[in-house]
Amino acid sequence: MSYEPIFALFWERVKQSIEDKTFAKLTLAKTIGDTELKNIYVRPVLLENDVFSLSVIARYKTEEIESFHSLDEAYPILASYMNKPFLTALLFTTENDVYFKLNKKRVGTITEQAPTFKSASDVILEMKEKGI
């Protein structure tokens, strides 16, 4: 069984947390072996004219590269990094932490734990305040 449908469900949770204004941050982590790419961090940003976007920061051994994408554009980009090289995606919200994990057989699972963050990201709070 492919992990992609489970990752798509995980992405729905990401979108829902942004819509509900509970999103704190998203991280792709736990690489397979020693890779150049160490982590990917995703945070919401407001660009000119209060346009919502996601800041995707790819952290390599020697540099960080930041790019900006819409919610729909970010999904295929992040999905392409699952299994090559990342095994986990961690969604932090004010309601709970949602983990997407791939096991050794590359079967995806989603689990939840108590929230790490007590408040949403500053940008999400600003959007809530502005009614965006």
mmCIF file of N, CA, C and O in Angstrom, residues 32-116:
data_model
loop_
_atom_site.group_PDB
_atom_site.id
_atom_site.type_symbol
_atom_site.label_atom_id
_atom_site.label_comp_id
_atom_site.label_asym_id
_atom_site.label_seq_id
_atom_site.Cartn_x
_atom_site.Cartn_y
_atom_site.Cartn_z
ATOM 1 N N ILE A 32 16.570 9.662 5.943
ATOM 2 C CA ILE A 32 17.094 8.318 5.749
ATOM 3 C C ILE A 32 18.595 8.479 5.502
ATOM 4 O O ILE A 32 19.001 9.017 4.478
ATOM 5 N N GLY A 33 19.416 8.044 6.449
ATOM 6 C CA GLY A 33 20.863 8.167 6.303
ATOM 7 C C GLY A 33 21.338 9.591 6.496
ATOM 8 O O GLY A 33 20.611 10.469 6.946
ATOM 9 N N ASP A 34 22.607 9.820 6.121
ATOM 10 C CA ASP A 34 23.228 11.134 6.247
ATOM 11 C C ASP A 34 23.025 11.882 4.937
ATOM 12 O O ASP A 34 23.674 11.597 3.940
ATOM 13 N N THR A 35 22.105 12.833 4.938
ATOM 14 C CA THR A 35 21.780 13.558 3.720
ATOM 15 C C THR A 35 22.202 15.018 3.826
ATOM 16 O O THR A 35 22.386 15.539 4.922
ATOM 17 N N GLU A 36 22.359 15.662 2.679
ATOM 18 C CA GLU A 36 22.664 17.093 2.645
ATOM 19 C C GLU A 36 21.503 17.893 3.236
ATOM 20 O O GLU A 36 21.702 18.830 3.984
ATOM 21 N N LEU A 37 20.289 17.514 2.874
ATOM 22 C CA LEU A 37 19.087 18.183 3.362
ATOM 23 C C LEU A 37 18.732 17.645 4.739
ATOM 24 O O LEU A 37 18.517 16.450 4.907
ATOM 25 N N LYS A 38 18.688 18.525 5.726
ATOM 26 C CA LYS A 38 18.473 18.090 7.115
ATOM 27 C C LYS A 38 17.024 18.236 7.583
ATOM 28 O O LYS A 38 16.503 17.378 8.285
ATOM 29 N N ASN A 39 16.375 19.350 7.262
ATOM 30 C CA ASN A 39 15.003 19.620 7.691
ATOM 31 C C ASN A 39 14.331 20.526 6.682
ATOM 32 O O ASN A 39 15.005 21.235 5.941
ATOM 33 N N ILE A 40 13.011 20.526 6.720
ATOM 34 C CA ILE A 40 12.231 21.525 6.000
ATOM 35 C C ILE A 40 11.238 22.093 7.004
ATOM 36 O O ILE A 40 10.528 21.342 7.672
ATOM 37 N N TYR A 41 11.238 23.420 7.113
ATOM 38 C CA TYR A 41 10.335 24.107 8.025
ATOM 39 C C TYR A 41 9.316 24.896 7.210
ATOM 40 O O TYR A 41 9.682 25.591 6.260
ATOM 41 N N VAL A 42 8.059 24.807 7.587
ATOM 42 C CA VAL A 42 6.999 25.519 6.888
ATOM 43 C C VAL A 42 6.293 26.425 7.887
ATOM 44 O O VAL A 42 5.843 25.959 8.941
ATOM 45 N N ARG A 43 6.231 27.714 7.523
ATOM 46 C CA ARG A 43 5.561 28.682 8.384
ATOM 47 C C ARG A 43 4.697 29.595 7.518
ATOM 48 O O ARG A 43 5.053 29.901 6.381
ATOM 49 N N PRO A 44 3.591 30.059 8.052
ATOM 50 C CA PRO A 44 2.751 30.980 7.283
ATOM 51 C C PRO A 44 3.362 32.376 7.269
ATOM 52 O O PRO A 44 4.028 32.781 8.221
ATOM 53 N N VAL A 45 3.152 33.081 6.156
ATOM 54 C CA VAL A 45 3.590 34.470 6.040
ATOM 55 C C VAL A 45 2.502 35.248 5.302
ATOM 56 O O VAL A 45 1.724 34.677 4.545
ATOM 57 N N LEU A 46 2.476 36.538 5.533
ATOM 58 C CA LEU A 46 1.603 37.424 4.774
ATOM 59 C C LEU A 46 2.491 38.276 3.880
ATOM 60 O O LEU A 46 3.350 39.010 4.365
ATOM 61 N N LEU A 47 2.298 38.134 2.576
ATOM 62 C CA LEU A 47 3.067 38.917 1.622
ATOM 63 C C LEU A 47 2.362 40.248 1.393
ATOM 64 O O LEU A 47 1.434 40.592 2.116
ATOM 65 N N GLU A 48 2.775 40.994 0.377
ATOM 66 C CA GLU A 48 2.164 42.290 0.089
ATOM 67 C C GLU A 48 0.652 42.157 -0.042
ATOM 68 O O GLU A 48 0.143 41.159 -0.532
ATOM 69 N N ASN A 49 -0.033 43.161 0.384
ATOM 70 C CA ASN A 49 -1.505 43.208 0.339
ATOM 71 C C ASN A 49 -2.160 42.069 1.127
ATOM 72 O O ASN A 49 -3.224 41.589 0.760
ATOM 73 N N ASP A 50 -1.504 41.617 2.177
ATOM 74 C CA ASP A 50 -2.017 40.568 3.058
ATOM 75 C C ASP A 50 -2.337 39.257 2.321
ATOM 76 O O ASP A 50 -3.312 38.572 2.624
ATOM 77 N N VAL A 51 -1.511 38.905 1.352
ATOM 78 C CA VAL A 51 -1.683 37.654 0.621
ATOM 79 C C VAL A 51 -1.044 36.534 1.440
ATOM 80 O O VAL A 51 0.146 36.581 1.752
ATOM 81 N N PHE A 52 -1.847 35.508 1.765
ATOM 82 C CA PHE A 52 -1.356 34.384 2.560
ATOM 83 C C PHE A 52 -0.439 33.510 1.705
ATOM 84 O O PHE A 52 -0.732 33.219 0.553
ATOM 85 N N SER A 53 0.657 33.106 2.303
ATOM 86 C CA SER A 53 1.606 32.233 1.631
ATOM 87 C C SER A 53 2.294 31.375 2.683
ATOM 88 O O SER A 53 2.192 31.650 3.878
ATOM 89 N N LEU A 54 2.979 30.334 2.217
ATOM 90 C CA LEU A 54 3.764 29.504 3.123
ATOM 91 C C LEU A 54 5.244 29.707 2.823
ATOM 92 O O LEU A 54 5.672 29.626 1.671
ATOM 93 N N SER A 55 6.001 29.985 3.862
ATOM 94 C CA SER A 55 7.448 30.057 3.759
ATOM 95 C C SER A 55 7.976 28.641 3.952
ATOM 96 O O SER A 55 7.731 28.023 4.988
ATOM 97 N N VAL A 56 8.675 28.130 2.944
ATOM 98 C CA VAL A 56 9.251 26.788 3.011
ATOM 99 C C VAL A 56 10.764 26.964 3.085
ATOM 100 O O VAL A 56 11.391 27.431 2.136
ATOM 101 N N ILE A 57 11.330 26.618 4.238
ATOM 102 C CA ILE A 57 12.767 26.773 4.443
ATOM 103 C C ILE A 57 13.411 25.392 4.434
ATOM 104 O O ILE A 57 13.133 24.561 5.308
ATOM 105 N N ALA A 58 14.250 25.158 3.433
ATOM 106 C CA ALA A 58 14.990 23.901 3.332
ATOM 107 C C ALA A 58 16.347 24.116 3.992
ATOM 108 O O ALA A 58 17.133 24.962 3.547
ATOM 109 N N ARG A 59 16.601 23.378 5.073
ATOM 110 C CA ARG A 59 17.854 23.529 5.810
ATOM 111 C C ARG A 59 18.818 22.416 5.410
ATOM 112 O O ARG A 59 18.573 21.243 5.657
ATOM 113 N N TYR A 60 19.901 22.825 4.751
ATOM 114 C CA TYR A 60 20.949 21.903 4.334
ATOM 115 C C TYR A 60 22.095 21.979 5.334
ATOM 116 O O TYR A 60 22.078 22.796 6.251
ATOM 117 N N LYS A 61 23.109 21.137 5.139
ATOM 118 C CA LYS A 61 24.263 21.144 6.041
ATOM 119 C C LYS A 61 24.957 22.501 6.055
ATOM 120 O O LYS A 61 25.426 22.950 7.091
ATOM 121 N N THR A 62 25.016 23.166 4.908
ATOM 122 C CA THR A 62 25.800 24.396 4.818
ATOM 123 C C THR A 62 24.996 25.656 4.522
ATOM 124 O O THR A 62 25.557 26.748 4.529
ATOM 125 N N GLU A 63 23.692 25.527 4.224
ATOM 126 C CA GLU A 63 22.906 26.714 3.895
ATOM 127 C C GLU A 63 21.418 26.465 4.125
ATOM 128 O O GLU A 63 20.988 25.337 4.326
ATOM 129 N N GLU A 64 20.657 27.551 4.070
ATOM 130 C CA GLU A 64 19.194 27.485 4.125
ATOM 131 C C GLU A 64 18.648 28.186 2.892
ATOM 132 O O GLU A 64 19.132 29.247 2.518
ATOM 133 N N ILE A 65 17.635 27.568 2.280
ATOM 134 C CA ILE A 65 17.007 28.168 1.106
ATOM 135 C C ILE A 65 15.523 28.336 1.407
ATOM 136 O O ILE A 65 14.845 27.375 1.751
ATOM 137 N N GLU A 66 15.059 29.591 1.291
ATOM 138 C CA GLU A 66 13.657 29.879 1.566
ATOM 139 C C GLU A 66 12.911 30.154 0.271
ATOM 140 O O GLU A 66 13.408 30.851 -0.616
ATOM 141 N N SER A 67 11.717 29.579 0.159
ATOM 142 C CA SER A 67 10.852 29.847 -0.984
ATOM 143 C C SER A 67 9.440 30.064 -0.460
ATOM 144 O O SER A 67 9.109 29.652 0.650
ATOM 145 N N PHE A 68 8.611 30.716 -1.268
ATOM 146 C CA PHE A 68 7.248 31.040 -0.854
ATOM 147 C C PHE A 68 6.266 30.395 -1.818
ATOM 148 O O PHE A 68 6.445 30.462 -3.039
ATOM 149 N N HIS A 69 5.227 29.769 -1.261
ATOM 150 C CA HIS A 69 4.265 29.029 -2.076
ATOM 151 C C HIS A 69 2.863 29.179 -1.498
ATOM 152 O O HIS A 69 2.693 29.344 -0.293
ATOM 153 N N SER A 70 1.881 29.052 -2.382
ATOM 154 C CA SER A 70 0.498 28.988 -1.913
ATOM 155 C C SER A 70 0.292 27.630 -1.248
ATOM 156 O O SER A 70 1.123 26.722 -1.387
ATOM 157 N N LEU A 71 -0.814 27.488 -0.570
ATOM 158 C CA LEU A 71 -1.141 26.223 0.090
ATOM 159 C C LEU A 71 -1.185 25.082 -0.924
ATOM 160 O O LEU A 71 -0.631 24.009 -0.687
ATOM 161 N N ASP A 72 -1.810 25.325 -2.075
ATOM 162 C CA ASP A 72 -1.913 24.283 -3.106
ATOM 163 C C ASP A 72 -0.574 23.970 -3.755
ATOM 164 O O ASP A 72 -0.303 22.830 -4.115
ATOM 165 N N GLU A 73 0.274 24.976 -3.922
ATOM 166 C CA GLU A 73 1.595 24.754 -4.515
ATOM 167 C C GLU A 73 2.516 23.983 -3.561
ATOM 168 O O GLU A 73 3.361 23.210 -4.004
ATOM 169 N N ALA A 74 2.349 24.199 -2.267
ATOM 170 C CA ALA A 74 3.246 23.584 -1.284
ATOM 171 C C ALA A 74 3.061 22.071 -1.182
ATOM 172 O O ALA A 74 4.018 21.345 -0.942
ATOM 173 N N TYR A 75 1.830 21.603 -1.373
ATOM 174 C CA TYR A 75 1.566 20.169 -1.202
ATOM 175 C C TYR A 75 2.448 19.283 -2.076
ATOM 176 O O TYR A 75 3.151 18.409 -1.546
ATOM 177 N N PRO A 76 2.490 19.442 -3.413
ATOM 178 C CA PRO A 76 3.340 18.535 -4.205
ATOM 179 C C PRO A 76 4.827 18.694 -3.899
ATOM 180 O O PRO A 76 5.588 17.721 -3.977
ATOM 181 N N ILE A 77 5.225 19.905 -3.531
ATOM 182 C CA ILE A 77 6.633 20.126 -3.187
ATOM 183 C C ILE A 77 6.997 19.316 -1.946
ATOM 184 O O ILE A 77 7.981 18.569 -1.936
ATOM 185 N N LEU A 78 6.192 19.455 -0.887
ATOM 186 C CA LEU A 78 6.488 18.732 0.354
ATOM 187 C C LEU A 78 6.294 17.232 0.182
ATOM 188 O O LEU A 78 7.091 16.438 0.707
ATOM 189 N N ALA A 79 5.265 16.822 -0.554
ATOM 190 C CA ALA A 79 5.025 15.390 -0.772
ATOM 191 C C ALA A 79 6.206 14.740 -1.485
ATOM 192 O O ALA A 79 6.532 13.571 -1.214
ATOM 193 N N SER A 80 6.871 15.492 -2.354
ATOM 194 C CA SER A 80 8.011 14.920 -3.089
ATOM 195 C C SER A 80 9.200 14.603 -2.184
ATOM 196 O O SER A 80 10.050 13.792 -2.546
ATOM 197 N N TYR A 81 9.256 15.224 -1.015
ATOM 198 C CA TYR A 81 10.345 14.962 -0.078
ATOM 199 C C TYR A 81 10.051 13.799 0.878
ATOM 200 O O TYR A 81 10.947 13.320 1.569
ATOM 201 N N MET A 82 8.791 13.367 0.934
ATOM 202 C CA MET A 82 8.466 12.243 1.817
ATOM 203 C C MET A 82 9.054 10.969 1.214
ATOM 204 O O MET A 82 8.939 10.729 0.011
ATOM 205 N N ASN A 83 9.686 10.179 2.041
ATOM 206 C CA ASN A 83 10.351 8.934 1.668
ATOM 207 C C ASN A 83 11.680 9.188 0.970
ATOM 208 O O ASN A 83 12.486 8.280 0.876
ATOM 209 N N LYS A 84 11.929 10.378 0.468
ATOM 210 C CA LYS A 84 13.214 10.722 -0.154
ATOM 211 C C LYS A 84 13.533 12.154 0.205
ATOM 212 O O LYS A 84 13.142 13.040 -0.556
ATOM 213 N N PRO A 85 14.096 12.521 1.279
ATOM 214 C CA PRO A 85 14.729 11.696 2.295
ATOM 215 C C PRO A 85 13.978 11.623 3.628
ATOM 216 O O PRO A 85 14.473 11.004 4.551
ATOM 217 N N PHE A 86 12.789 12.256 3.752
ATOM 218 C CA PHE A 86 12.166 12.356 5.073
ATOM 219 C C PHE A 86 11.182 11.234 5.379
ATOM 220 O O PHE A 86 10.456 10.781 4.510
ATOM 221 N N LEU A 87 11.160 10.834 6.655
ATOM 222 C CA LEU A 87 10.244 9.788 7.117
ATOM 223 C C LEU A 87 9.130 10.333 7.997
ATOM 224 O O LEU A 87 8.184 9.613 8.284
ATOM 225 N N THR A 88 9.239 11.582 8.445
ATOM 226 C CA THR A 88 8.200 12.145 9.304
ATOM 227 C C THR A 88 7.858 13.578 8.898
ATOM 228 O O THR A 88 8.706 14.326 8.430
ATOM 229 N N ALA A 89 6.596 13.913 9.121
ATOM 230 C CA ALA A 89 6.118 15.287 8.983
ATOM 231 C C ALA A 89 5.359 15.585 10.264
ATOM 232 O O ALA A 89 4.518 14.792 10.682
ATOM 233 N N LEU A 90 5.683 16.695 10.907
ATOM 234 C CA LEU A 90 5.078 17.039 12.186
ATOM 235 C C LEU A 90 4.312 18.343 12.056
ATOM 236 O O LEU A 90 4.890 19.377 11.730
ATOM 237 N N LEU A 91 3.022 18.270 12.291
ATOM 238 C CA LEU A 91 2.159 19.445 12.279
ATOM 239 C C LEU A 91 1.891 19.852 13.721
ATOM 240 O O LEU A 91 1.354 19.067 14.493
ATOM 241 N N PHE A 92 2.280 21.070 14.059
ATOM 242 C CA PHE A 92 2.045 21.580 15.402
ATOM 243 C C PHE A 92 0.878 22.566 15.345
ATOM 244 O O PHE A 92 0.922 23.544 14.597
ATOM 245 N N THR A 93 -0.171 22.286 16.117
ATOM 246 C CA THR A 93 -1.308 23.192 16.213
ATOM 247 C C THR A 93 -1.573 23.474 17.687
ATOM 248 O O THR A 93 -0.984 22.838 18.565
ATOM 249 N N THR A 94 -2.479 24.384 17.944
ATOM 250 C CA THR A 94 -2.816 24.686 19.340
ATOM 251 C C THR A 94 -3.736 23.628 19.931
ATOM 252 O O THR A 94 -3.906 23.572 21.142
ATOM 253 N N GLU A 95 -4.321 22.779 19.080
ATOM 254 C CA GLU A 95 -5.223 21.730 19.564
ATOM 255 C C GLU A 95 -4.514 20.407 19.799
ATOM 256 O O GLU A 95 -4.822 19.687 20.734
ATOM 257 N N ASN A 96 -3.573 20.064 18.915
ATOM 258 C CA ASN A 96 -2.788 18.841 19.079
ATOM 259 C C ASN A 96 -1.615 18.840 18.111
ATOM 260 O O ASN A 96 -1.553 19.641 17.198
ATOM 261 N N ASP A 97 -0.674 17.945 18.350
ATOM 262 C CA ASP A 97 0.426 17.730 17.428
ATOM 263 C C ASP A 97 0.054 16.513 16.598
ATOM 264 O O ASP A 97 -0.322 15.472 17.145
ATOM 265 N N VAL A 98 0.141 16.645 15.284
ATOM 266 C CA VAL A 98 -0.234 15.565 14.379
ATOM 267 C C VAL A 98 1.033 15.092 13.675
ATOM 268 O O VAL A 98 1.752 15.900 13.080
ATOM 269 N N TYR A 99 1.306 13.792 13.782
ATOM 270 C CA TYR A 99 2.513 13.216 13.200
ATOM 271 C C TYR A 99 2.167 12.299 12.027
ATOM 272 O O TYR A 99 1.311 11.436 12.158
ATOM 273 N N PHE A 100 2.838 12.502 10.906
ATOM 274 C CA PHE A 100 2.774 11.563 9.791
ATOM 275 C C PHE A 100 4.116 10.843 9.786
ATOM 276 O O PHE A 100 5.165 11.488 9.725
ATOM 277 N N LYS A 101 4.089 9.512 9.867
ATOM 278 C CA LYS A 101 5.338 8.742 9.917
ATOM 279 C C LYS A 101 5.300 7.614 8.901
ATOM 280 O O LYS A 101 4.266 6.996 8.679
ATOM 281 N N LEU A 102 6.469 7.371 8.313
ATOM 282 C CA LEU A 102 6.636 6.214 7.433
ATOM 283 C C LEU A 102 7.458 5.178 8.188
ATOM 284 O O LEU A 102 8.512 5.492 8.732
ATOM 285 N N ASN A 103 6.978 3.927 8.209
ATOM 286 C CA ASN A 103 7.748 2.880 8.876
ATOM 287 C C ASN A 103 8.743 2.259 7.894
ATOM 288 O O ASN A 103 8.894 2.713 6.760
ATOM 289 N N LYS A 104 9.428 1.201 8.311
ATOM 290 C CA LYS A 104 10.459 0.577 7.472
ATOM 291 C C LYS A 104 9.895 0.050 6.163
ATOM 292 O O LYS A 104 10.586 -0.002 5.159
ATOM 293 N N LYS A 105 8.639 -0.351 6.179
ATOM 294 C CA LYS A 105 7.997 -0.855 4.958
ATOM 295 C C LYS A 105 7.360 0.274 4.152
ATOM 296 O O LYS A 105 6.654 0.028 3.190
ATOM 297 N N ARG A 106 7.594 1.531 4.582
ATOM 298 C CA ARG A 106 7.074 2.739 3.947
ATOM 299 C C ARG A 106 5.556 2.817 3.970
ATOM 300 O O ARG A 106 4.927 3.293 3.034
ATOM 301 N N VAL A 107 4.987 2.325 5.058
ATOM 302 C CA VAL A 107 3.557 2.457 5.292
ATOM 303 C C VAL A 107 3.360 3.694 6.162
ATOM 304 O O VAL A 107 4.004 3.846 7.193
ATOM 305 N N GLY A 108 2.477 4.590 5.731
ATOM 306 C CA GLY A 108 2.250 5.832 6.451
ATOM 307 C C GLY A 108 1.183 5.703 7.519
ATOM 308 O O GLY A 108 0.189 5.001 7.336
ATOM 309 N N THR A 109 1.419 6.362 8.655
ATOM 310 C CA THR A 109 0.430 6.416 9.727
ATOM 311 C C THR A 109 0.345 7.850 10.242
ATOM 312 O O THR A 109 1.306 8.614 10.151
ATOM 313 N N ILE A 110 -0.823 8.174 10.796
ATOM 314 C CA ILE A 110 -1.027 9.481 11.414
ATOM 315 C C ILE A 110 -1.350 9.251 12.884
ATOM 316 O O ILE A 110 -2.218 8.447 13.211
ATOM 317 N N THR A 111 -0.613 9.937 13.755
ATOM 318 C CA THR A 111 -0.881 9.851 15.188
ATOM 319 C C THR A 111 -0.985 11.276 15.746
ATOM 320 O O THR A 111 -0.514 12.227 15.130
ATOM 321 N N GLU A 112 -1.612 11.376 16.911
ATOM 322 C CA GLU A 112 -1.781 12.680 17.556
ATOM 323 C C GLU A 112 -1.272 12.630 18.989
ATOM 324 O O GLU A 112 -1.323 11.584 19.629
ATOM 325 N N GLN A 113 -0.799 13.768 19.453
ATOM 326 C CA GLN A 113 -0.381 13.921 20.841
ATOM 327 C C GLN A 113 -0.864 15.282 21.337
ATOM 328 O O GLN A 113 -1.323 16.111 20.557
ATOM 329 N N ALA A 114 -0.711 15.488 22.614
ATOM 330 C CA ALA A 114 -1.082 16.775 23.213
ATOM 331 C C ALA A 114 -0.273 17.886 22.548
ATOM 332 O O ALA A 114 0.853 17.666 22.106
ATOM 333 N N PRO A 115 -0.839 19.089 22.467
ATOM 334 C CA PRO A 115 -0.152 20.173 21.760
ATOM 335 C C PRO A 115 1.120 20.645 22.455
ATOM 336 O O PRO A 115 1.191 20.720 23.678
ATOM 337 N N THR A 116 2.126 20.943 21.637
ATOM 338 C CA THR A 116 3.378 21.508 22.116
ATOM 339 C C THR A 116 3.245 23.017 22.274
ATOM 340 O O THR A 116 3.780 23.605 23.198
#
